[in-house]
JSON list of C-alpha atoms in Angstrom, two decimals:
[
{"chain": "A", "resi": 65, "resn": "MET", "atom": "CA", "xyz": [23.64, -1.95, 57.92]},
{"chain": "A", "resi": 66, "resn": "ASN", "atom": "CA", "xyz": [25.82, -4.89, 58.07]},
{"chain": "A", "resi": 67, "resn": "GLU", "atom": "CA", "xyz": [27.18, -7.48, 55.89]},
{"chain": "A", "resi": 68, "resn": "ASP", "atom": "CA", "xyz": [28.09, -11.12, 56.99]},
{"chain": "A", "resi": 69, "resn": "HIS", "atom": "CA", "xyz": [30.98, -12.99, 55.37]},
{"chain": "A", "resi": 70, "resn": "PHE", "atom": "CA", "xyz": [31.17, -16.23, 57.34]},
{"chain": "A", "resi": 71, "resn": "SER", "atom": "CA", "xyz": [34.15, -18.63, 56.92]},
{"chain": "A", "resi": 72, "resn": "PRO", "atom": "CA", "xyz": [33.43, -21.77, 55.25]},
{"chain": "A", "resi": 73, "resn": "ASP", "atom": "CA", "xyz": [33.76, -23.69, 58.40]},
{"chain": "A", "resi": 74, "resn": "GLY", "atom": "CA", "xyz": [31.48, -21.24, 60.36]},
{"chain": "A", "resi": 75, "resn": "GLN", "atom": "CA", "xyz": [34.03, -20.60, 62.98]},
{"chain": "A", "resi": 76, "resn": "TYR", "atom": "CA", "xyz": [34.61, -16.88, 62.03]},
{"chain": "A", "resi": 77, "resn": "ASN", "atom": "CA", "xyz": [32.57, -13.81, 60.60]},
{"chain": "A", "resi": 78, "resn": "LEU", "atom": "CA", "xyz": [34.11, -10.95, 58.78]},
{"chain": "A", "resi": 79, "resn": "LEU", "atom": "CA", "xyz": [31.51, -8.43, 59.46]},
{"chain": "A", "resi": 80, "resn": "LEU", "atom": "CA", "xyz": [31.33, -5.21, 57.28]},
{"chain": "A", "resi": 81, "resn": "GLY", "atom": "CA", "xyz": [29.71, -2.36, 58.87]},
{"chain": "A", "resi": 82, "resn": "MET", "atom": "CA", "xyz": [28.53, -0.21, 56.26]},
{"chain": "A", "resi": 83, "resn": "TYR", "atom": "CA", "xyz": [27.89, 3.54, 56.83]},
{"chain": "A", "resi": 84, "resn": "GLU", "atom": "CA", "xyz": [27.64, 6.63, 54.63]},
{"chain": "A", "resi": 85, "resn": "MET", "atom": "CA", "xyz": [30.37, 9.04, 55.00]},
{"chain": "A", "resi": 86, "resn": "ARG", "atom": "CA", "xyz": [28.89, 11.54, 52.71]},
{"chain": "A", "resi": 87, "resn": "MET", "atom": "CA", "xyz": [26.29, 11.50, 50.20]},
{"chain": "A", "resi": 88, "resn": "SER", "atom": "CA", "xyz": [26.64, 8.37, 48.12]},
{"chain": "A", "resi": 89, "resn": "HIS", "atom": "CA", "xyz": [30.18, 7.70, 49.56]},
{"chain": "A", "resi": 90, "resn": "TRP", "atom": "CA", "xyz": [30.05, 4.45, 51.69]},
{"chain": "A", "resi": 91, "resn": "VAL", "atom": "CA", "xyz": [32.71, 2.88, 53.83]},
{"chain": "A", "resi": 92, "resn": "GLN", "atom": "CA", "xyz": [32.47, -0.88, 54.41]},
{"chain": "A", "resi": 93, "resn": "ASN", "atom": "CA", "xyz": [34.30, -1.12, 57.66]},
{"chain": "A", "resi": 94, "resn": "PRO", "atom": "CA", "xyz": [35.66, -4.74, 58.52]},
{"chain": "A", "resi": 95, "resn": "GLY", "atom": "CA", "xyz": [35.62, -6.51, 61.83]},
{"chain": "A", "resi": 96, "resn": "LEU", "atom": "CA", "xyz": [36.63, -10.09, 62.45]},
{"chain": "A", "resi": 97, "resn": "TYR", "atom": "CA", "xyz": [34.64, -11.98, 64.97]},
{"chain": "A", "resi": 98, "resn": "ASP", "atom": "CA", "xyz": [35.00, -15.51, 66.40]},
{"chain": "A", "resi": 99, "resn": "VAL", "atom": "CA", "xyz": [31.42, -16.77, 66.11]},
{"chain": "A", "resi": 100, "resn": "LYS", "atom": "CA", "xyz": [31.34, -19.13, 69.04]},
{"chain": "A", "resi": 101, "resn": "SER", "atom": "CA", "xyz": [32.56, -16.82, 71.56]},
{"chain": "A", "resi": 102, "resn": "GLY", "atom": "CA", "xyz": [31.58, -13.51, 69.87]},
{"chain": "A", "resi": 103, "resn": "ALA", "atom": "CA", "xyz": [35.12, -12.21, 70.49]},
{"chain": "A", "resi": 104, "resn": "VAL", "atom": "CA", "xyz": [36.34, -9.44, 68.36]},
{"chain": "A", "resi": 105, "resn": "LEU", "atom": "CA", "xyz": [39.77, -10.69, 66.87]},
{"chain": "A", "resi": 106, "resn": "PHE", "atom": "CA", "xyz": [40.37, -7.67, 64.54]},
{"chain": "A", "resi": 107, "resn": "ASP", "atom": "CA", "xyz": [38.70, -4.44, 64.09]},
{"chain": "A", "resi": 108, "resn": "ALA", "atom": "CA", "xyz": [39.94, -2.15, 61.26]},
{"chain": "A", "resi": 109, "resn": "PRO", "atom": "CA", "xyz": [40.09, 1.75, 61.91]},
{"chain": "A", "resi": 110, "resn": "SER", "atom": "CA", "xyz": [37.05, 3.37, 61.09]},
{"chain": "A", "resi": 111, "resn": "LEU", "atom": "CA", "xyz": [38.16, 4.93, 57.81]},
{"chain": "A", "resi": 112, "resn": "TRP", "atom": "CA", "xyz": [39.07, 1.75, 56.33]},
{"chain": "A", "resi": 113, "resn": "SER", "atom": "CA", "xyz": [36.78, 0.17, 53.56]},
{"chain": "A", "resi": 114, "resn": "ALA", "atom": "CA", "xyz": [36.81, -3.48, 52.34]},
{"chain": "A", "resi": 115, "resn": "GLU", "atom": "CA", "xyz": [36.07, -3.74, 48.59]},
{"chain": "A", "resi": 116, "resn": "ALA", "atom": "CA", "xyz": [36.44, -7.29, 48.22]},
{"chain": "A", "resi": 117, "resn": "VAL", "atom": "CA", "xyz": [36.47, -10.21, 50.99]},
{"chain": "A", "resi": 118, "resn": "GLU", "atom": "CA", "xyz": [37.39, -13.77, 50.15]},
{"chain": "A", "resi": 119, "resn": "TRP", "atom": "CA", "xyz": [37.85, -16.58, 52.58]},
{"chain": "A", "resi": 120, "resn": "SER", "atom": "CA", "xyz": [40.28, -19.39, 51.86]},
{"chain": "A", "resi": 121, "resn": "PRO", "atom": "CA", "xyz": [38.56, -22.77, 51.38]},
{"chain": "A", "resi": 122, "resn": "ASP", "atom": "CA", "xyz": [40.10, -24.26, 54.33]},
{"chain": "A", "resi": 123, "resn": "SER", "atom": "CA", "xyz": [39.01, -21.04, 56.43]},
{"chain": "A", "resi": 124, "resn": "THR", "atom": "CA", "xyz": [42.70, -20.31, 57.45]},
{"chain": "A", "resi": 125, "resn": "SER", "atom": "CA", "xyz": [42.70, -16.95, 56.00]},
{"chain": "A", "resi": 126, "resn": "VAL", "atom": "CA", "xyz": [40.43, -14.20, 54.72]},
{"chain": "A", "resi": 127, "resn": "TYR", "atom": "CA", "xyz": [41.71, -11.75, 52.08]},
{"chain": "A", "resi": 128, "resn": "LEU", "atom": "CA", "xyz": [40.48, -8.15, 51.87]},
{"chain": "A", "resi": 129, "resn": "ASN", "atom": "CA", "xyz": [41.01, -5.60, 49.23]},
{"chain": "A", "resi": 130, "resn": "MET", "atom": "CA", "xyz": [41.02, -2.44, 51.22]},
{"chain": "A", "resi": 131, "resn": "ARG", "atom": "CA", "xyz": [41.19, 1.36, 50.85]},
{"chain": "A", "resi": 132, "resn": "LEU", "atom": "CA", "xyz": [41.63, 4.35, 53.15]},
{"chain": "A", "resi": 133, "resn": "TYR", "atom": "CA", "xyz": [38.54, 6.79, 52.67]},
{"chain": "A", "resi": 134, "resn": "PRO", "atom": "CA", "xyz": [38.73, 9.34, 50.85]},
{"chain": "A", "resi": 135, "resn": "GLY", "atom": "CA", "xyz": [41.07, 7.19, 48.56]},
{"chain": "A", "resi": 136, "resn": "SER", "atom": "CA", "xyz": [43.97, 9.49, 48.16]},
{"chain": "A", "resi": 137, "resn": "LYS", "atom": "CA", "xyz": [46.51, 6.71, 48.93]},
{"chain": "A", "resi": 138, "resn": "PRO", "atom": "CA", "xyz": [46.94, 3.66, 47.28]},
{"chain": "A", "resi": 139, "resn": "GLY", "atom": "CA", "xyz": [44.84, 0.71, 48.24]},
{"chain": "A", "resi": 140, "resn": "ILE", "atom": "CA", "xyz": [46.13, -2.30, 50.12]},
{"chain": "A", "resi": 141, "resn": "ASN", "atom": "CA", "xyz": [45.66, -5.90, 49.99]},
{"chain": "A", "resi": 142, "resn": "LEU", "atom": "CA", "xyz": [45.17, -7.66, 53.40]},
{"chain": "A", "resi": 143, "resn": "TRP", "atom": "CA", "xyz": [45.25, -11.22, 54.56]},
{"chain": "A", "resi": 144, "resn": "LEU", "atom": "CA", "xyz": [44.08, -12.01, 58.06]},
{"chain": "A", "resi": 145, "resn": "TYR", "atom": "CA", "xyz": [44.99, -15.47, 59.71]},
{"chain": "A", "resi": 146, "resn": "PRO", "atom": "CA", "xyz": [42.42, -15.82, 62.60]},
{"chain": "A", "resi": 147, "resn": "ALA", "atom": "CA", "xyz": [43.87, -18.89, 64.13]},
{"chain": "A", "resi": 148, "resn": "THR", "atom": "CA", "xyz": [47.30, -17.43, 64.67]},
{"chain": "A", "resi": 149, "resn": "SER", "atom": "CA", "xyz": [46.18, -13.68, 65.12]},
{"chain": "A", "resi": 150, "resn": "GLU", "atom": "CA", "xyz": [48.60, -12.61, 62.37]},
{"chain": "A", "resi": 151, "resn": "GLY", "atom": "CA", "xyz": [48.15, -10.71, 59.20]},
{"chain": "A", "resi": 152, "resn": "LYS", "atom": "CA", "xyz": [49.95, -9.55, 56.08]},
{"chain": "A", "resi": 153, "resn": "VAL", "atom": "CA", "xyz": [49.56, -6.18, 54.12]},
{"chain": "A", "resi": 154, "resn": "GLU", "atom": "CA", "xyz": [50.74, -5.67, 50.35]},
{"chain": "A", "resi": 155, "resn": "VAL", "atom": "CA", "xyz": [50.71, -2.07, 49.54]},
{"chain": "A", "resi": 156, "resn": "ASP", "atom": "CA", "xyz": [49.39, -1.65, 45.95]},
{"chain": "A", "resi": 157, "resn": "GLN", "atom": "CA", "xyz": [51.76, -0.22, 43.35]},
{"chain": "A", "resi": 158, "resn": "PRO", "atom": "CA", "xyz": [50.93, 1.66, 40.10]},
{"chain": "A", "resi": 159, "resn": "ALA", "atom": "CA", "xyz": [51.73, -0.50, 37.06]},
{"chain": "A", "resi": 160, "resn": "ASP", "atom": "CA", "xyz": [54.64, 1.50, 36.13]},
{"chain": "A", "resi": 161, "resn": "ALA", "atom": "CA", "xyz": [56.25, 1.56, 39.49]},
{"chain": "A", "resi": 162, "resn": "LYS", "atom": "CA", "xyz": [59.79, 0.82, 39.66]},
{"chain": "A", "resi": 163, "resn": "GLU", "atom": "CA", "xyz": [59.81, -0.48, 43.24]},
{"chain": "A", "resi": 164, "resn": "PRO", "atom": "CA", "xyz": [58.49, -3.85, 44.30]},
{"chain": "A", "resi": 165, "resn": "ALA", "atom": "CA", "xyz": [55.13, -3.98, 46.38]},
{"chain": "A", "resi": 166, "resn": "ARG", "atom": "CA", "xyz": [55.51, -2.97, 50.11]},
{"chain": "A", "resi": 167, "resn": "ILE", "atom": "CA", "xyz": [54.78, -5.92, 52.55]},
{"chain": "A", "resi": 168, "resn": "ILE", "atom": "CA", "xyz": [54.20, -6.02, 56.08]},
{"chain": "A", "resi": 169, "resn": "THR", "atom": "CA", "xyz": [53.66, -8.87, 58.17]},
{"chain": "A", "resi": 170, "resn": "GLY", "atom": "CA", "xyz": [53.12, -9.39, 61.89]},
{"chain": "A", "resi": 171, "resn": "SER", "atom": "CA", "xyz": [50.51, -9.75, 64.46]},
{"chain": "A", "resi": 172, "resn": "PHE", "atom": "CA", "xyz": [47.08, -8.32, 64.50]},
{"chain": "A", "resi": 173, "resn": "ALA", "atom": "CA", "xyz": [48.52, -5.35, 66.71]},
{"chain": "A", "resi": 174, "resn": "GLU", "atom": "CA", "xyz": [51.38, -4.80, 64.20]},
{"chain": "A", "resi": 175, "resn": "ILE", "atom": "CA", "xyz": [48.92, -4.69, 61.23]},
{"chain": "A", "resi": 176, "resn": "LEU", "atom": "CA", "xyz": [46.69, -2.17, 63.37]},
{"chain": "A", "resi": 177, "resn": "ARG", "atom": "CA", "xyz": [49.50, -0.15, 63.87]},
{"chain": "A", "resi": 178, "resn": "PHE", "atom": "CA", "xyz": [50.36, 0.09, 60.25]},
{"chain": "A", "resi": 179, "resn": "LEU", "atom": "CA", "xyz": [46.72, 0.88, 59.22]},
{"chain": "A", "resi": 180, "resn": "ASN", "atom": "CA", "xyz": [46.74, 3.59, 62.05]},
{"chain": "A", "resi": 181, "resn": "THR", "atom": "CA", "xyz": [49.79, 5.33, 60.64]},
{"chain": "A", "resi": 182, "resn": "TYR", "atom": "CA", "xyz": [49.25, 4.63, 56.77]}
]
């Protein structure tokens, strides 16, 4: 089962590949595609699940609220910028945290490295 989230200009598709990990535990794994060429621009590691997806009105970025299955670590906020193949990650912090949110920016390859080692 898949769920499409097309950019407002129709140039990109954030596709959620949904699969059941365990009984009633679903992962909505995101992949970002160029609609015209079909090229995969970004493919999140398989245990990452997008809980929310929102495109910017001008289609320059897509925001995802993500968690790593099974949910034992804080979630992240992820922004992907398809035209530049760059992204930004903000690690969620508890409301009472003394440290500021951890922010990582870089190329899609750097964002993937972070996700793979989180």
